[in-house]
Short mmCIF file of C-alpha atoms in Angstrom, two decimals:
data_model
loop_
_atom_site.label_atom_id
_atom_site.label_comp_id
_atom_site.label_asym_id
_atom_site.label_seq_id
_atom_site.Cartn_x
_atom_site.Cartn_y
_atom_site.Cartn_z
CA UNK L 1 -14.20 -4.76 9.74
CA UNK L 2 -11.78 -6.45 7.84
CA UNK L 3 -8.71 -7.00 9.18
CA UNK L 4 -5.35 -8.83 8.14
CA UNK L 5 -2.80 -9.91 10.46
CA UNK L 6 0.70 -10.79 10.34
CA UNK L 7 3.94 -11.73 11.78
CA UNK L 8 6.07 -8.94 12.64
CA UNK L 9 9.57 -10.36 12.18
CA UNK L 10 11.37 -12.98 10.36
CA UNK L 11 14.90 -13.76 10.01
CA UNK L 12 16.80 -16.26 7.43
CA UNK L 13 19.86 -16.95 6.38
CA UNK L 14 20.89 -15.78 2.73
CA UNK L 15 20.22 -18.78 0.08
CA UNK L 16 17.41 -20.37 2.94
CA UNK L 17 13.94 -19.99 1.73
CA UNK L 18 11.58 -17.33 3.77
CA UNK L 19 7.79 -18.03 4.37
CA UNK L 20 5.91 -14.83 5.43
CA UNK L 21 2.34 -15.64 6.41
CA UNK L 22 -0.79 -13.39 6.14
CA UNK L 23 -4.31 -14.18 7.47
CA UNK L 24 -7.37 -12.16 6.38
CA UNK L 25 -11.05 -11.71 7.41
CA UNK L 26 -12.92 -10.96 4.53
CA UNK L 27 -14.25 -14.07 2.93
CA UNK L 28 -15.55 -12.26 0.29
CA UNK L 29 -12.10 -10.68 -0.92
CA UNK L 30 -11.39 -11.39 -4.91
CA UNK L 31 -7.74 -9.98 -4.58
CA UNK L 32 -4.94 -10.51 -2.51
CA UNK L 33 -1.76 -8.63 -2.55
CA UNK L 34 1.87 -8.76 -1.49
CA UNK L 35 3.53 -5.77 -1.40
CA UNK L 36 7.42 -4.77 -0.50
CA UNK L 37 8.79 -2.01 0.85
CA UNK L 38 12.62 -1.25 1.62
CA UNK L 39 13.98 1.57 3.85
CA UNK L 40 12.55 5.49 3.05
CA UNK L 41 10.28 4.40 0.17
CA UNK L 42 6.70 3.51 -1.36
CA UNK L 43 5.32 0.31 -1.69
CA UNK L 44 6.36 -2.15 -4.38
CA UNK L 45 3.68 -4.34 -5.73
CA UNK L 46 4.99 -8.05 -5.70
CA UNK L 47 2.34 -10.08 -6.66
CA UNK L 48 -1.39 -10.78 -6.48
CA UNK L 49 -3.21 -13.75 -6.22
CA UNK L 50 -7.08 -14.17 -7.39
CA UNK L 51 -9.11 -15.87 -4.88
CA UNK L 52 -10.10 -18.80 -7.15
CA UNK L 53 -6.33 -20.09 -7.27
CA UNK L 54 -4.76 -22.20 -5.11
CA UNK L 55 -1.34 -21.26 -6.17
CA UNK L 56 0.56 -18.45 -8.22
CA UNK L 57 4.34 -18.73 -8.83
CA UNK L 58 6.31 -16.03 -10.45
CA UNK L 59 9.97 -16.67 -10.70
CA UNK L 60 11.24 -17.04 -6.83
CA UNK L 61 8.15 -15.90 -5.40
CA UNK L 62 5.38 -18.60 -4.70
CA UNK L 63 1.88 -17.42 -3.33
CA UNK L 64 -0.16 -19.70 -1.69
CA UNK L 65 -3.78 -19.15 -1.00
CA UNK L 66 -5.77 -21.63 1.70
CA UNK L 67 -9.41 -19.61 1.29
CA UNK L 68 -11.02 -22.04 3.86
CA UNK L 69 -8.77 -21.07 6.53
CA UNK L 70 -8.22 -17.04 5.26
CA UNK L 71 -4.51 -17.61 4.95
CA UNK L 72 -2.05 -16.46 2.42
CA UNK L 73 2.02 -17.13 2.33
CA UNK L 74 4.75 -15.83 0.29
CA UNK L 75 7.60 -17.73 -0.60
CA UNK L 76 11.14 -16.67 -1.36
CA UNK L 77 12.95 -19.02 -2.63
CA UNK L 78 16.91 -18.59 -2.74
CA UNK L 79 16.69 -15.72 -0.32
CA UNK L 80 19.26 -13.12 -1.00
CA UNK L 81 19.92 -9.69 1.32
CA UNK L 82 18.63 -7.77 -1.38
CA UNK L 83 15.58 -9.27 -0.14
CA UNK L 84 15.77 -7.41 3.18
CA UNK L 85 12.83 -5.38 3.52
CA UNK L 86 9.36 -4.98 5.26
CA UNK L 87 6.44 -7.56 3.09
CA UNK L 88 2.73 -6.25 3.60
CA UNK L 89 -0.05 -8.23 2.78
CA UNK L 90 -3.27 -6.82 2.05
CA UNK L 91 -7.08 -7.69 1.02
CA UNK L 92 -8.92 -5.92 -1.78
CA UNK L 93 -12.43 -4.61 0.24
CA UNK L 94 -15.17 -6.73 -0.97
CA UNK L 95 -17.80 -4.29 -0.69
CA UNK L 96 -17.84 -1.39 -2.31
CA UNK L 97 -16.74 -0.20 -5.51
CA UNK L 98 -14.12 2.02 -4.30
CA UNK L 99 -11.59 -0.64 -4.49
CA UNK L 100 -9.82 0.04 -0.88
CA UNK L 101 -7.18 -2.24 0.24
CA UNK L 102 -6.56 -3.65 3.96
CA UNK L 103 -3.35 -3.96 4.89
CA UNK L 104 -1.56 -5.98 7.05
CA UNK L 105 1.03 -4.40 9.63
CA UNK L 106 3.72 -6.34 7.70
CA UNK L 107 6.34 -8.29 8.40
CA UNK L 108 10.35 -7.43 9.00
CA UNK L 109 12.36 -9.56 6.70
CA UNK L 110 16.13 -9.80 7.49
CA UNK L 111 18.41 -11.76 5.31
CA UNK L 112 21.89 -12.83 7.26
CA UNK L 113 25.08 -13.02 4.79
CA UNK S 1 4.18 4.14 -19.26
CA UNK S 2 2.55 5.07 -15.62
CA UNK S 3 4.39 6.91 -13.12
CA UNK S 4 3.34 8.43 -9.99
CA UNK S 5 5.04 11.23 -8.56
CA UNK S 6 5.13 13.03 -4.83
CA UNK S 7 6.73 16.16 -3.93
CA UNK S 8 8.18 17.25 -1.63
CA UNK S 9 10.14 13.88 -0.63
CA UNK S 10 10.85 15.30 2.87
CA UNK S 11 9.08 17.99 5.12
CA UNK S 12 10.08 19.64 8.07
CA UNK S 13 7.14 22.01 9.57
CA UNK S 14 6.61 23.33 12.91
CA UNK S 15 3.32 23.22 14.82
CA UNK S 16 0.57 25.32 13.26
CA UNK S 17 1.80 25.79 10.27
CA UNK S 18 -0.14 24.81 6.92
CA UNK S 19 0.85 21.95 4.67
CA UNK S 20 0.16 20.95 0.82
CA UNK S 21 1.66 17.64 -0.53
CA UNK S 22 0.93 17.20 -4.24
CA UNK S 23 0.52 13.61 -5.74
CA UNK S 24 0.57 13.61 -9.92
CA UNK S 25 0.19 10.55 -12.09
CA UNK S 26 1.10 10.28 -15.70
CA UNK S 27 0.55 8.19 -18.25
CA UNK S 28 -3.32 7.21 -17.23
CA UNK S 29 -6.58 9.02 -17.38
CA UNK S 30 -9.36 8.90 -14.69
CA UNK S 31 -7.63 6.60 -11.91
CA UNK S 32 -8.70 6.03 -8.26
CA UNK S 33 -6.33 7.89 -6.16
CA UNK S 34 -5.60 7.34 -2.39
CA UNK S 35 -3.52 8.90 0.51
CA UNK S 36 -2.28 6.85 2.87
CA UNK S 37 -0.26 7.79 6.17
CA UNK S 38 2.56 5.39 7.41
CA UNK S 39 3.21 6.05 11.01
CA UNK S 40 6.68 4.82 12.49
CA UNK S 41 5.96 0.93 13.29
CA UNK S 42 4.54 0.16 10.11
CA UNK S 43 0.70 0.26 9.19
CA UNK S 44 -0.67 1.95 6.76
CA UNK S 45 -3.92 4.11 7.59
CA UNK S 46 -5.98 4.98 4.39
CA UNK S 47 -7.04 8.82 4.85
CA UNK S 48 -8.61 9.62 1.96
CA UNK S 49 -9.48 8.19 -1.78
CA UNK S 50 -10.93 9.69 -4.98
CA UNK S 51 -12.86 8.19 -7.83
CA UNK S 52 -13.00 11.66 -10.10
CA UNK S 53 -11.99 15.33 -10.11
CA UNK S 54 -13.67 16.85 -7.15
CA UNK S 55 -14.94 13.59 -5.58
CA UNK S 56 -13.12 13.15 -2.15
CA UNK S 57 -14.24 10.40 0.70
CA UNK S 58 -12.75 10.51 3.98
CA UNK S 59 -12.06 7.49 5.85
CA UNK S 60 -10.83 8.93 9.03
CA UNK S 61 -11.84 12.12 11.27
CA UNK S 62 -8.40 14.12 11.33
CA UNK S 63 -6.78 17.30 11.06
CA UNK S 64 -5.80 16.97 7.34
CA UNK S 65 -8.44 17.72 4.42
CA UNK S 66 -7.44 16.51 0.43
CA UNK S 67 -8.66 17.48 -2.80
CA UNK S 68 -8.61 16.67 -6.49
CA UNK S 69 -8.55 19.67 -8.66
CA UNK S 70 -7.62 17.72 -11.88
CA UNK S 71 -7.74 14.40 -12.95
CA UNK S 72 -4.53 13.10 -12.23
CA UNK S 73 -3.89 15.83 -9.54
CA UNK S 74 -4.16 14.63 -5.90
CA UNK S 75 -3.33 17.09 -3.21
CA UNK S 76 -3.46 16.84 0.83
CA UNK S 77 -3.34 19.70 3.11
CA UNK S 78 -4.13 21.23 6.63
CA UNK S 79 -4.20 24.37 7.79
CA UNK S 80 -2.59 24.01 11.04
CA UNK S 81 -0.16 20.83 11.79
CA UNK S 82 -0.29 18.71 15.03
CA UNK S 83 2.57 16.98 15.90
CA UNK S 84 0.51 14.05 15.40
CA UNK S 85 0.47 14.29 12.03
CA UNK S 86 4.27 13.16 11.48
CA UNK S 87 4.73 10.78 9.32
CA UNK S 88 5.13 8.87 6.10
CA UNK S 89 2.55 9.82 3.32
CA UNK S 90 2.07 7.49 0.59
CA UNK S 91 -0.09 8.46 -2.49
CA UNK S 92 -1.40 5.29 -4.74
CA UNK S 93 -3.65 5.04 -7.72
CA UNK S 94 -5.00 2.10 -9.46
CA UNK S 95 -6.52 2.19 -13.31
CA UNK S 96 -10.19 2.93 -13.40
CA UNK S 97 -10.79 0.09 -15.85
CA UNK S 98 -7.57 -2.49 -14.06
CA UNK S 99 -9.18 -5.89 -13.69
CA UNK S 100 -7.00 -6.60 -10.60
CA UNK S 101 -7.29 -3.96 -8.85
CA UNK S 102 -3.63 -3.63 -7.65
CA UNK S 103 -2.61 -0.31 -6.19
CA UNK S 104 0.77 1.41 -7.26
CA UNK S 105 2.50 3.70 -4.86
CA UNK S 106 4.51 6.47 -5.56
CA UNK S 107 8.21 7.08 -3.15
CA UNK S 108 6.16 8.98 -0.39
CA UNK S 109 6.87 12.02 1.55
CA UNK S 110 8.14 12.38 5.09
CA UNK S 111 6.74 14.46 7.17
CA UNK S 112 8.07 15.69 10.63
CA UNK S 113 6.07 18.28 12.52
CA UNK S 114 8.43 20.11 15.48
#
């Protein structure tokens, strides 16, 4: 079945760039997503990318997609302490019409002041 | 604008007691609705999804059930809670006609079974 993997933890200094990586298995996925979860809260959609794109930029966020390697990354420029959270990568399941998402286990981003 | 509500925000229940968690969506019609559980440690497990009133699909066998009595209402239930039902329950929706299929999440319900 489909699987999405992420590293568990990333620590950066305030002002540096953060790069969170994700690999997925379903080569037919049409959409891939990044979500942010702050402590005790629901998931907040940050951005998504369509599979025919290589890159998408949205303010401080840059998403890179390498379809050949099934690798997705999220770069956060000028990381702030408010960016500390868990970041989830997700892919849309390509089979069926139920629009299910397959989530990774999340990467905890710790921003040091 | 669309919003999603979950009720209650936190719940502490004894083993063997019943459960009812509610999710409602405003500002849209005919959404796909989803229930997830997030256990300690992060991963999200899809429990149920619904594409319409009365239509429920279960992803994993478990002690829980779901119902969709109205278009924008999704309920998660149990007749007798187990300790293993503890977790953070998240409801999500997508617009039926959405072109990028992104899911929007509610604030969640923290359930502790004692």
